[in-house]
Amino acid sequence: MSVYLDHNATSPLRVEAREAMARAYDSGGNPSSVHGPGRAARAIVETARTSVAKHFVTRAEDVVFTSGGTEANNLVIASARAAGAKRLIVSAIEHDAVRDAASASGLEVEILPVTGDGVADLIWLETRLSGWNREADGVPFVALMAANNETGVVQPVEAAGRLVREAQGLFHVDAVQMAGKLAFDFAGSLAHYAALSAHKAGGPQGVGALLLACDAPLNRQMHGGGQETGRRSGTENVAGIAGFAAALAAVEADEAARMAALRDALQSRLESVEGVRIWGAGADRLPNTLCLSATGWASEIQVIAMDLAGFAISAGSACSSGKVRKSRVLEAMGASVDESASAIRISLGWTSMQEDVDRFADAWIREYARIRPRLAAAV
């Protein structure tokens, strides 16, 4: 039986989410209809909206359900342009859903650098914003994810948000990886926008949300029936939304601490192996995420070897149509070409057990010991 250690890509559907979705499917009805079944569907959506809002410390009316984090991120970039941004500041560690949307926007894009531990350089940001030319560059816009999907490094979003607010700009936080792992206080983040995705927390794929501050401009991209109070047309994914809320509600109070203990035990074993480097170890990280490089052992070969041994891991982001490529995130952190090309990510979740971690460590260390002499000979 395969051991699943790729929760940052997708966390398997929680039982509570599956049950909530089944009830929603059985209910039937279009939430825009005024008859009984329609009102029942609307009640499911609005109950879920309230639950999601409470989980992320915001108002229910500030939750816009989407098809996932990618749509939410794209909607924000489009809104920034419509609000008068002419130049976008995007951190070097952003997910492709933000980076590519920014590149495709037709606006100038500047990269916010990170330290060797993968933390956004707020001194650089403060200096850049203090010299902002509003007439030439428009409304300042900054995108900084809450936690990186590859390294797990948690970002200083509140401090960044304060800088952006002082500059009278717009601040976007991709909070996709926070769901189900660490608390994310949207109000406390000072962000205008935050993107979420259900399947990172053990909810269904294909549903997410955009959180909006009361002063956040929004330029809708989906036109049609005027759902989501006119902010995102299209019949709501009632079952998916119900599963999203149920997954968040199912997160146990001690889940983060349990995952951190498992992650730290795994790290202790692997970092003692010669040739291994742990990324982001000097910074706050998501409790479930471990990113490492193994000198000379290509990422894709590691992933295949571990798959054959019965373990599902990844080589960084899983959002590249199955492609394995060098990590831009690690390169931004100062990784060498070899370190970037030999990086893997192990991400734990609600299904992970001590036995899984122990077995993986045994298998990985055994395989690396077997292959290292050949790697050395090739060099």
PDB file of N, CA, C and O in Angstrom, residues 80-89 105-110 124 127-142 167-170:
ATOM      1  N   ALA A  80      -6.241  44.419  -9.895  1.00  0.00           N
ATOM      2  CA  ALA A  80      -5.190  45.400  -9.637  1.00  0.00           C
ATOM      3  C   ALA A  80      -4.988  46.303 -10.847  1.00  0.00           C
ATOM      4  O   ALA A  80      -4.845  47.526 -10.716  1.00  0.00           O
ATOM      5  N   ARG A  81      -4.999  45.699 -12.020  1.00  0.00           N
ATOM      6  CA  ARG A  81      -4.838  46.500 -13.236  1.00  0.00           C
ATOM      7  C   ARG A  81      -6.004  47.466 -13.399  1.00  0.00           C
ATOM      8  O   ARG A  81      -5.795  48.653 -13.716  1.00  0.00           O
ATOM      9  N   ALA A  82      -7.200  46.976 -13.173  1.00  0.00           N
ATOM     10  CA  ALA A  82      -8.377  47.827 -13.321  1.00  0.00           C
ATOM     11  C   ALA A  82      -8.390  48.951 -12.295  1.00  0.00           C
ATOM     12  O   ALA A  82      -8.962  50.019 -12.534  1.00  0.00           O
ATOM     13  N   ALA A  83      -7.737  48.715 -11.139  1.00  0.00           N
ATOM     14  CA  ALA A  83      -7.716  49.718 -10.070  1.00  0.00           C
ATOM     15  C   ALA A  83      -6.641  50.776 -10.272  1.00  0.00           C
ATOM     16  O   ALA A  83      -6.520  51.699  -9.465  1.00  0.00           O
ATOM     17  N   GLY A  84      -5.837  50.633 -11.325  1.00  0.00           N
ATOM     18  CA  GLY A  84      -4.856  51.648 -11.630  1.00  0.00           C
ATOM     19  C   GLY A  84      -3.411  51.267 -11.399  1.00  0.00           C
ATOM     20  O   GLY A  84      -2.522  52.119 -11.495  1.00  0.00           O
ATOM     21  N   ALA A  85      -3.150  49.997 -11.129  1.00  0.00           N
ATOM     22  CA  ALA A  85      -1.759  49.558 -10.998  1.00  0.00           C
ATOM     23  C   ALA A  85      -1.116  49.521 -12.385  1.00  0.00           C
ATOM     24  O   ALA A  85      -1.720  49.057 -13.347  1.00  0.00           O
ATOM     25  N   LYS A  86       0.101  50.015 -12.481  1.00  0.00           N
ATOM     26  CA  LYS A  86       0.851  49.973 -13.726  1.00  0.00           C
ATOM     27  C   LYS A  86       2.101  49.100 -13.592  1.00  0.00           C
ATOM     28  O   LYS A  86       2.747  48.757 -14.579  1.00  0.00           O
ATOM     29  N   ARG A  87       2.445  48.784 -12.360  1.00  0.00           N
ATOM     30  CA  ARG A  87       3.642  47.995 -12.066  1.00  0.00           C
ATOM     31  C   ARG A  87       3.311  47.096 -10.881  1.00  0.00           C
ATOM     32  O   ARG A  87       2.730  47.547  -9.891  1.00  0.00           O
ATOM     33  N   LEU A  88       3.662  45.813 -10.983  1.00  0.00           N
ATOM     34  CA  LEU A  88       3.353  44.845  -9.938  1.00  0.00           C
ATOM     35  C   LEU A  88       4.638  44.387  -9.256  1.00  0.00           C
ATOM     36  O   LEU A  88       5.621  44.075  -9.923  1.00  0.00           O
ATOM     37  N   ILE A  89       4.607  44.325  -7.934  1.00  0.00           N
ATOM     38  CA  ILE A  89       5.709  43.732  -7.177  1.00  0.00           C
ATOM     39  C   ILE A  89       5.261  42.338  -6.743  1.00  0.00           C
ATOM     40  O   ILE A  89       4.263  42.189  -6.023  1.00  0.00           O
ATOM     41  N   SER A 105      -0.308  40.018 -17.583  1.00  0.00           N
ATOM     42  CA  SER A 105      -1.179  41.176 -17.368  1.00  0.00           C
ATOM     43  C   SER A 105      -0.856  42.345 -18.296  1.00  0.00           C
ATOM     44  O   SER A 105      -1.677  43.256 -18.465  1.00  0.00           O
ATOM     45  N   GLY A 106       0.349  42.334 -18.871  1.00  0.00           N
ATOM     46  CA  GLY A 106       0.776  43.463 -19.688  1.00  0.00           C
ATOM     47  C   GLY A 106       1.393  44.582 -18.874  1.00  0.00           C
ATOM     48  O   GLY A 106       1.830  45.594 -19.441  1.00  0.00           O
ATOM     49  N   LEU A 107       1.459  44.402 -17.542  1.00  0.00           N
ATOM     50  CA  LEU A 107       2.062  45.395 -16.665  1.00  0.00           C
ATOM     51  C   LEU A 107       3.523  45.044 -16.391  1.00  0.00           C
ATOM     52  O   LEU A 107       3.947  43.904 -16.549  1.00  0.00           O
ATOM     53  N   GLU A 108       4.282  46.031 -15.990  1.00  0.00           N
ATOM     54  CA  GLU A 108       5.663  45.783 -15.574  1.00  0.00           C
ATOM     55  C   GLU A 108       5.652  44.977 -14.274  1.00  0.00           C
ATOM     56  O   GLU A 108       4.818  45.221 -13.393  1.00  0.00           O
ATOM     57  N   VAL A 109       6.579  44.045 -14.166  1.00  0.00           N
ATOM     58  CA  VAL A 109       6.645  43.192 -12.975  1.00  0.00           C
ATOM     59  C   VAL A 109       8.028  43.308 -12.350  1.00  0.00           C
ATOM     60  O   VAL A 109       9.041  43.147 -13.033  1.00  0.00           O
ATOM     61  N   GLU A 110       8.051  43.607 -11.068  1.00  0.00           N
ATOM     62  CA  GLU A 110       9.301  43.632 -10.300  1.00  0.00           C
ATOM     63  C   GLU A 110       9.286  42.468  -9.318  1.00  0.00           C
ATOM     64  O   GLU A 110       8.231  42.108  -8.789  1.00  0.00           O
ATOM     65  N   TRP A 124      14.076  45.654   1.463  1.00  0.00           N
ATOM     66  CA  TRP A 124      13.978  45.980   0.035  1.00  0.00           C
ATOM     67  C   TRP A 124      12.596  46.547  -0.268  1.00  0.00           C
ATOM     68  O   TRP A 124      12.473  47.558  -0.979  1.00  0.00           O
ATOM     69  N   THR A 127      12.106  50.109   1.109  1.00  0.00           N
ATOM     70  CA  THR A 127      12.859  51.075   0.300  1.00  0.00           C
ATOM     71  C   THR A 127      12.175  51.323  -1.034  1.00  0.00           C
ATOM     72  O   THR A 127      12.049  52.470  -1.491  1.00  0.00           O
ATOM     73  N   ARG A 128      11.702  50.247  -1.666  1.00  0.00           N
ATOM     74  CA  ARG A 128      11.051  50.392  -2.975  1.00  0.00           C
ATOM     75  C   ARG A 128       9.762  51.191  -2.872  1.00  0.00           C
ATOM     76  O   ARG A 128       9.492  52.072  -3.713  1.00  0.00           O
ATOM     77  N   LEU A 129       8.972  50.929  -1.864  1.00  0.00           N
ATOM     78  CA  LEU A 129       7.704  51.629  -1.726  1.00  0.00           C
ATOM     79  C   LEU A 129       7.902  53.087  -1.338  1.00  0.00           C
ATOM     80  O   LEU A 129       7.117  53.955  -1.729  1.00  0.00           O
ATOM     81  N   SER A 130       8.973  53.360  -0.579  1.00  0.00           N
ATOM     82  CA  SER A 130       9.225  54.746  -0.172  1.00  0.00           C
ATOM     83  C   SER A 130       9.583  55.621  -1.372  1.00  0.00           C
ATOM     84  O   SER A 130       9.391  56.839  -1.343  1.00  0.00           O
ATOM     85  N   GLY A 131      10.124  55.002  -2.421  1.00  0.00           N
ATOM     86  CA  GLY A 131      10.475  55.757  -3.620  1.00  0.00           C
ATOM     87  C   GLY A 131       9.496  55.577  -4.759  1.00  0.00           C
ATOM     88  O   GLY A 131       9.823  55.863  -5.921  1.00  0.00           O
ATOM     89  N   TRP A 132       8.302  55.137  -4.435  1.00  0.00           N
ATOM     90  CA  TRP A 132       7.307  54.831  -5.476  1.00  0.00           C
ATOM     91  C   TRP A 132       6.840  56.100  -6.181  1.00  0.00           C
ATOM     92  O   TRP A 132       6.493  57.094  -5.535  1.00  0.00           O
ATOM     93  N   ASN A 133       6.830  56.046  -7.511  1.00  0.00           N
ATOM     94  CA  ASN A 133       6.344  57.156  -8.321  1.00  0.00           C
ATOM     95  C   ASN A 133       4.911  56.833  -8.738  1.00  0.00           C
ATOM     96  O   ASN A 133       4.679  56.115  -9.705  1.00  0.00           O
ATOM     97  N   ARG A 134       3.976  57.374  -8.014  1.00  0.00           N
ATOM     98  CA  ARG A 134       2.574  57.011  -8.234  1.00  0.00           C
ATOM     99  C   ARG A 134       2.086  57.442  -9.616  1.00  0.00           C
ATOM    100  O   ARG A 134       1.278  56.754 -10.244  1.00  0.00           O
ATOM    101  N   GLU A 135       2.589  58.556 -10.090  1.00  0.00           N
ATOM    102  CA  GLU A 135       2.151  59.035 -11.405  1.00  0.00           C
ATOM    103  C   GLU A 135       2.626  58.102 -12.509  1.00  0.00           C
ATOM    104  O   GLU A 135       1.878  57.789 -13.440  1.00  0.00           O
ATOM    105  N   ALA A 136       3.864  57.634 -12.409  1.00  0.00           N
ATOM    106  CA  ALA A 136       4.422  56.761 -13.445  1.00  0.00           C
ATOM    107  C   ALA A 136       4.027  55.308 -13.251  1.00  0.00           C
ATOM    108  O   ALA A 136       3.794  54.584 -14.226  1.00  0.00           O
ATOM    109  N   ASP A 137       3.958  54.849 -11.982  1.00  0.00           N
ATOM    110  CA  ASP A 137       3.765  53.426 -11.696  1.00  0.00           C
ATOM    111  C   ASP A 137       2.366  53.068 -11.219  1.00  0.00           C
ATOM    112  O   ASP A 137       2.071  51.895 -11.009  1.00  0.00           O
ATOM    113  N   GLY A 138       1.525  54.080 -11.030  1.00  0.00           N
ATOM    114  CA  GLY A 138       0.161  53.810 -10.629  1.00  0.00           C
ATOM    115  C   GLY A 138       0.056  53.394  -9.171  1.00  0.00           C
ATOM    116  O   GLY A 138       0.937  53.661  -8.350  1.00  0.00           O
ATOM    117  N   VAL A 139      -1.025  52.713  -8.857  1.00  0.00           N
ATOM    118  CA  VAL A 139      -1.267  52.240  -7.490  1.00  0.00           C
ATOM    119  C   VAL A 139      -0.275  51.127  -7.156  1.00  0.00           C
ATOM    120  O   VAL A 139      -0.142  50.167  -7.917  1.00  0.00           O
ATOM    121  N   PRO A 140       0.451  51.219  -6.033  1.00  0.00           N
ATOM    122  CA  PRO A 140       1.361  50.122  -5.670  1.00  0.00           C
ATOM    123  C   PRO A 140       0.583  48.821  -5.463  1.00  0.00           C
ATOM    124  O   PRO A 140      -0.506  48.824  -4.867  1.00  0.00           O
ATOM    125  N   PHE A 141       1.137  47.747  -5.955  1.00  0.00           N
ATOM    126  CA  PHE A 141       0.531  46.423  -5.765  1.00  0.00           C
ATOM    127  C   PHE A 141       1.630  45.442  -5.390  1.00  0.00           C
ATOM    128  O   PHE A 141       2.662  45.373  -6.059  1.00  0.00           O
ATOM    129  N   VAL A 142       1.406  44.684  -4.311  1.00  0.00           N
ATOM    130  CA  VAL A 142       2.387  43.707  -3.838  1.00  0.00           C
ATOM    131  C   VAL A 142       1.701  42.364  -3.624  1.00  0.00           C
ATOM    132  O   VAL A 142       0.629  42.292  -3.003  1.00  0.00           O
ATOM    133  N   ALA A 167       1.762  52.804   2.137  1.00  0.00           N
ATOM    134  CA  ALA A 167       2.015  53.349   0.806  1.00  0.00           C
ATOM    135  C   ALA A 167       0.724  53.526   0.010  1.00  0.00           C
ATOM    136  O   ALA A 167       0.762  53.901  -1.167  1.00  0.00           O
ATOM    137  N   GLN A 168      -0.414  53.250   0.653  1.00  0.00           N
ATOM    138  CA  GLN A 168      -1.733  53.348   0.020  1.00  0.00           C
ATOM    139  C   GLN A 168      -1.812  52.478  -1.237  1.00  0.00           C
ATOM    140  O   GLN A 168      -2.333  52.898  -2.274  1.00  0.00           O
ATOM    141  N   GLY A 169      -1.268  51.269  -1.087  1.00  0.00           N
ATOM    142  CA  GLY A 169      -1.294  50.317  -2.188  1.00  0.00           C
ATOM    143  C   GLY A 169      -2.271  49.187  -1.942  1.00  0.00           C
ATOM    144  O   GLY A 169      -3.100  49.239  -1.022  1.00  0.00           O
ATOM    145  N   LEU A 170      -2.172  48.176  -2.800  1.00  0.00           N
ATOM    146  CA  LEU A 170      -3.002  46.978  -2.695  1.00  0.00           C
ATOM    147  C   LEU A 170      -2.106  45.790  -2.372  1.00  0.00           C
ATOM    148  O   LEU A 170      -1.031  45.633  -2.967  1.00  0.00           O
TER     149      LEU A 170
END
